[in-house]
Tab-separated table of N, CA and C in Angstrom:
chain	number	residue	atom	x	y	z
A	1196	MET	N	23.629	-11.442	10.104
A	1196	MET	CA	22.701	-11.385	10.345
A	1196	MET	C	21.012	-10.288	10.436
A	1197	SER	N	21.235	-9.777	8.825
A	1197	SER	CA	20.046	-8.868	9.570
A	1197	SER	C	18.334	-9.133	9.758
A	1198	GLN	N	17.717	-8.501	10.922
A	1198	GLN	CA	16.781	-8.975	11.121
A	1198	GLN	C	15.548	-8.567	9.978
A	1199	THR	N	14.625	-9.471	10.158
A	1199	THR	CA	13.452	-9.183	8.677
A	1199	THR	C	12.299	-9.185	9.527
A	1200	ILE	N	11.152	-8.643	8.683
A	1200	ILE	CA	9.453	-8.560	9.914
A	1200	ILE	C	8.862	-8.701	8.261
A	1201	ARG	N	7.669	-9.781	8.607
A	1201	ARG	CA	6.818	-10.061	7.336
A	1201	ARG	C	5.364	-8.867	8.359
A	1202	VAL	N	5.656	-8.602	6.938
A	1202	VAL	CA	4.064	-8.351	6.701
A	1202	VAL	C	2.886	-8.515	5.729
A	1203	PHE	N	1.820	-7.720	5.837
A	1203	PHE	CA	0.805	-8.345	4.429
A	1203	PHE	C	0.338	-7.113	4.342
A	1204	VAL	N	0.687	-7.097	2.625
A	1204	VAL	CA	-0.167	-6.290	1.536
A	1204	VAL	C	-0.897	-6.853	0.579
A	1205	ASN	N	-2.884	-6.592	0.847
A	1205	ASN	CA	-3.064	-6.855	-0.039
A	1205	ASN	C	-3.180	-8.460	0.623
A	1206	ALA	N	-3.370	-9.085	1.785
A	1206	ALA	CA	-3.364	-9.728	2.459
A	1206	ALA	C	-2.395	-10.888	1.198
A	1207	GLY	N	-1.170	-10.401	0.652
A	1207	GLY	CA	-0.007	-10.964	0.455
A	1207	GLY	C	1.305	-11.841	1.358
A	1208	ALA	N	2.028	-12.221	1.926
A	1208	ALA	CA	2.753	-11.743	2.658
A	1208	ALA	C	4.263	-11.340	2.330
A	1209	VAL	N	4.714	-10.519	2.219
A	1209	VAL	CA	6.028	-9.822	2.610
A	1209	VAL	C	7.364	-9.601	3.398
A	1210	ASP	N	7.910	-10.182	2.905
A	1210	ASP	CA	9.776	-9.580	3.874
A	1210	ASP	C	10.501	-8.744	3.602
A	1211	LEU	N	10.931	-8.011	4.549
A	1211	LEU	CA	11.364	-6.822	3.857
A	1211	LEU	C	12.225	-6.453	5.574
A	1212	PRO	N	13.147	-5.757	5.502
A	1212	PRO	CA	14.621	-5.709	6.768
A	1212	PRO	C	13.625	-4.640	7.233
A	1213	SER	N	14.090	-4.505	8.367
A	1213	SER	CA	13.347	-4.593	10.135
A	1213	SER	C	13.504	-2.873	9.724
A	1214	GLY	N	12.433	-2.070	9.886
A	1214	GLY	CA	12.624	-0.326	9.982
A	1214	GLY	C	12.270	-0.529	8.603
A	1215	ALA	N	11.416	-1.264	7.587
A	1215	ALA	CA	11.046	-1.237	6.520
A	1215	ALA	C	9.486	-0.146	6.907
A	1216	ASP	N	9.743	0.714	5.265
A	1216	ASP	CA	8.965	1.839	5.749
A	1216	ASP	C	7.263	1.170	4.200
A	1217	VAL	N	6.304	1.479	4.353
A	1217	VAL	CA	5.290	1.392	3.568
A	1217	VAL	C	5.409	0.921	1.833
A	1218	GLY	N	5.862	2.367	2.092
A	1218	GLY	CA	6.668	2.228	0.412
A	1218	GLY	C	6.933	0.995	0.075
A	1219	ALA	N	7.611	0.702	0.842
A	1219	ALA	CA	8.369	-0.478	0.395
A	1219	ALA	C	8.049	-1.774	0.226
A	1220	ALA	N	7.152	-1.861	1.345
A	1220	ALA	CA	6.069	-2.817	1.234
A	1220	ALA	C	5.049	-2.953	-0.247
A	1221	VAL	N	4.572	-1.690	-0.313
A	1221	VAL	CA	4.062	-1.699	-1.542
A	1221	VAL	C	5.213	-2.170	-2.210
A	1222	ARG	N	6.048	-1.371	-3.135
A	1222	ARG	CA	6.823	-1.451	-4.022
A	1222	ARG	C	7.290	-3.544	-4.791
A	1223	ALA	N	7.435	-3.789	-2.644
A	1223	ALA	CA	7.626	-5.645	-2.562
A	1223	ALA	C	6.350	-6.433	-2.977
A	1224	PHE	N	5.807	-5.667	-2.211
A	1224	PHE	CA	4.104	-6.962	-3.290
A	1224	PHE	C	4.346	-6.816	-5.114
A	1225	ASP	N	4.003	-4.880	-5.336
A	1225	ASP	CA	4.229	-4.474	-6.621
A	1225	ASP	C	4.521	-3.324	-7.325
A	1226	PRO	N	5.865	-3.481	-7.929
A	1226	PRO	CA	6.290	-2.270	-8.232
A	1226	PRO	C	5.003	-1.903	-9.062
A	1227	ALA	N	4.378	-2.264	-9.726
A	1227	ALA	CA	3.447	-1.551	-10.193
A	1227	ALA	C	2.101	-0.437	-9.061
A	1228	LEU	N	1.716	-1.677	-8.193
A	1228	LEU	CA	0.884	-0.171	-7.529
A	1228	LEU	C	1.595	-0.189	-6.660
A	1229	GLU	N	2.766	0.711	-5.956
A	1229	GLU	CA	3.444	1.116	-5.737
A	1229	GLU	C	3.734	2.792	-6.608
A	1230	ARG	N	3.879	2.609	-8.311
A	1230	ARG	CA	3.743	3.574	-8.562
A	1230	ARG	C	1.974	4.095	-9.083
A	1231	GLN	N	1.016	3.348	-9.398
A	1231	GLN	CA	0.364	4.165	-8.831
A	1231	GLN	C	-0.356	5.209	-7.653
A	1232	VAL	N	0.810	4.163	-6.376
A	1232	VAL	CA	0.415	5.498	-5.111
A	1232	VAL	C	0.852	6.948	-4.730
A	1233	ALA	N	2.243	6.320	-5.758
A	1233	ALA	CA	2.999	7.541	-5.902
A	1233	ALA	C	2.757	8.196	-7.020
A	1234	SER	N	1.944	8.737	-8.477
A	1234	SER	CA	1.066	9.131	-8.818
A	1234	SER	C	-0.487	10.110	-8.252
A	1235	GLY	N	-0.367	8.719	-7.153
A	1235	GLY	CA	-1.610	9.164	-6.345
A	1235	GLY	C	-3.215	8.562	-7.023
A	1236	THR	N	-3.028	7.727	-8.156
A	1236	THR	CA	-4.275	6.872	-8.399
A	1236	THR	C	-4.653	6.364	-7.352
A	1237	ALA	N	-3.273	5.942	-6.928
A	1237	ALA	CA	-4.455	4.372	-5.858
A	1237	ALA	C	-3.502	5.550	-4.828
A	1238	PHE	N	-4.255	4.370	-3.348
A	1238	PHE	CA	-3.766	4.816	-1.745
A	1238	PHE	C	-3.760	3.777	-0.928
A	1239	VAL	N	-3.140	3.546	0.420
A	1239	VAL	CA	-2.868	2.934	1.499
A	1239	VAL	C	-3.541	2.605	2.679
A	1240	THR	N	-4.170	1.737	2.796
A	1240	THR	CA	-4.127	1.745	4.459
A	1240	THR	C	-4.007	0.727	5.805
A	1241	ASP	N	-4.144	0.869	6.555
A	1241	ASP	CA	-4.222	-0.079	7.447
A	1241	ASP	C	-5.277	-0.619	7.990
A	1242	GLY	N	-4.487	-1.883	8.402
A	1242	GLY	CA	-6.375	-2.531	9.020
A	1242	GLY	C	-6.949	-2.563	9.062
A	1243	ARG	N	-7.061	-0.999	9.836
A	1243	ARG	CA	-8.645	-0.835	9.929
A	1243	ARG	C	-9.141	0.459	9.349
A	1244	GLY	N	-8.151	0.053	7.799
A	1244	GLY	CA	-8.832	0.981	6.909
A	1244	GLY	C	-8.467	2.228	6.818
A	1245	ILE	N	-8.104	2.873	7.540
A	1245	ILE	CA	-7.410	4.014	7.785
A	1245	ILE	C	-6.927	4.880	6.924
A	1246	GLU	N	-6.508	5.651	5.736
A	1246	GLU	CA	-5.375	5.541	4.913
A	1246	GLU	C	-3.930	6.020	5.473
A	1247	ILE	N	-2.786	5.834	5.435
A	1247	ILE	CA	-1.068	6.194	5.660
A	1247	ILE	C	-0.838	6.621	4.281
A	1248	ASP	N	0.477	6.823	4.933
A	1248	ASP	CA	1.421	7.143	4.178
A	1248	ASP	C	2.289	6.676	3.739
A	1249	THR	N	2.766	6.789	2.530
A	1249	THR	CA	3.969	5.597	2.364
A	1249	THR	C	5.685	5.374	2.736
A	1250	GLU	N	5.741	6.954	3.874
A	1250	GLU	CA	7.232	7.091	4.104
A	1250	GLU	C	7.107	6.531	5.521
A	1251	SER	N	5.580	5.516	6.640
A	1251	SER	CA	5.104	5.534	7.724
A	1251	SER	C	6.449	4.242	7.891
A	1252	PRO	N	6.779	3.690	9.443
A	1252	PRO	CA	7.593	3.235	9.670
A	1252	PRO	C	6.224	1.520	10.039
A	1253	LEU	N	7.371	0.554	9.563
A	1253	LEU	CA	5.950	-0.486	9.750
A	1253	LEU	C	6.532	-1.332	10.968
A	1254	ALA	N	6.117	-1.824	11.082
A	1254	ALA	CA	6.374	-3.508	12.106
A	1254	ALA	C	5.758	-4.864	11.892
A	1255	GLY	N	6.464	-5.730	12.822
A	1255	GLY	CA	6.269	-7.101	12.286
A	1255	GLY	C	4.723	-6.987	12.406
A	1256	GLY	N	4.308	-7.826	11.417
A	1256	GLY	CA	2.549	-8.268	10.874
A	1256	GLY	C	1.495	-6.817	11.067
A	1257	ALA	N	2.128	-6.120	10.103
A	1257	ALA	CA	1.310	-5.158	9.533
A	1257	ALA	C	0.490	-5.336	8.080
A	1258	ILE	N	-0.601	-4.933	8.612
A	1258	ILE	CA	-1.787	-4.807	6.932
A	1258	ILE	C	-2.356	-4.437	6.813
A	1259	LEU	N	-1.129	-4.139	5.348
A	1259	LEU	CA	-1.773	-3.078	3.975
A	1259	LEU	C	-2.501	-3.247	3.188
A	1260	ARG	N	-3.400	-2.747	2.781
A	1260	ARG	CA	-4.134	-2.789	1.270
A	1260	ARG	C	-3.516	-1.417	0.434
A	1261	VAL	N	-4.392	-1.525	-0.595
A	1261	VAL	CA	-3.526	-0.971	-2.373
A	1261	VAL	C	-5.406	-0.224	-2.667
A	1262	ILE	N	-5.517	0.817	-2.536
A	1262	ILE	CA	-6.681	0.611	-2.645
A	1262	ILE	C	-7.014	1.962	-3.917
A	1263	VAL	N	-7.003	1.066	-5.424
A	1263	VAL	CA	-6.839	1.876	-6.260
A	1263	VAL	C	-8.539	2.155	-6.408
A	1264	ARG	N	-8.544	4.547	-7.228
A	1264	ARG	CA	-9.265	5.088	-6.962
A	1264	ARG	C	-10.477	4.423	-8.292
A	1265	ALA	N	-11.083	4.981	-8.028
A	1265	ALA	CA	-12.009	4.721	-9.343
A	1265	ALA	C	-11.794	5.667	-10.914
A	1266	ARG	N	-12.439	5.805	-11.342
A	1266	ARG	CA	-11.550	6.435	-12.283
A	1266	ARG	C	-12.134	7.445	-13.200
A	1267	ARG	N	-13.803	7.974	-13.437
A	1267	ARG	CA	-14.567	8.188	-14.355
A	1267	ARG	C	-14.002	10.244	-14.916
A	1268	SER	N	-15.166	10.004	-16.360
A	1268	SER	CA	-14.458	10.965	-17.530
A	1268	SER	C	-15.145	12.180	-16.829
A	1269	GLU	N	-15.061	13.060	-17.305
A	1269	GLU	CA	-15.316	14.930	-16.828
A	1269	GLU	C	-17.185	14.411	-17.263
A	1270	GLY	N	-17.443	13.448	-18.064
A	1270	GLY	CA	-18.977	13.820	-18.642
A	1270	GLY	C	-20.011	12.364	-18.223
A	1271	ALA	N	-19.028	10.978	-17.095
A	1271	ALA	CA	-19.808	9.899	-16.715
A	1271	ALA	C	-21.381	11.273	-15.541
A	1272	ASP	N	-21.984	10.463	-16.396
A	1272	ASP	CA	-22.700	10.650	-15.028
A	1272	ASP	C	-22.855	9.699	-13.602
A	1273	ALA	N	-22.807	10.885	-12.630
A	1273	ALA	CA	-22.679	9.994	-11.378
A	1273	ALA	C	-23.388	8.936	-10.925
A	1274	ASP	N	-24.420	8.710	-11.708
A	1274	ASP	CA	-26.082	8.060	-11.435
A	1274	ASP	C	-26.130	6.720	-11.726
A	1275	ALA	N	-24.940	7.023	-12.980
A	1275	ALA	CA	-25.511	5.337	-13.968
A	1275	ALA	C	-25.168	4.546	-13.089
């Protein structure tokens, strides 16, 4: 029997095989979010709010948040 770990992505629990990385957790939670992270339109932070790489290994109980970057058109007024 393989050992699993439970991690939390955007407050949702995800069970993964031991040794899984951040990318696997995001992919298991929501494949669309994983594609956004891969394309650079989103990024992942740890429970402290520090951005982490998708290849970082996880430990059981890890808390991850996926942040989608706000996109503005080139002509948008930043003060609007």
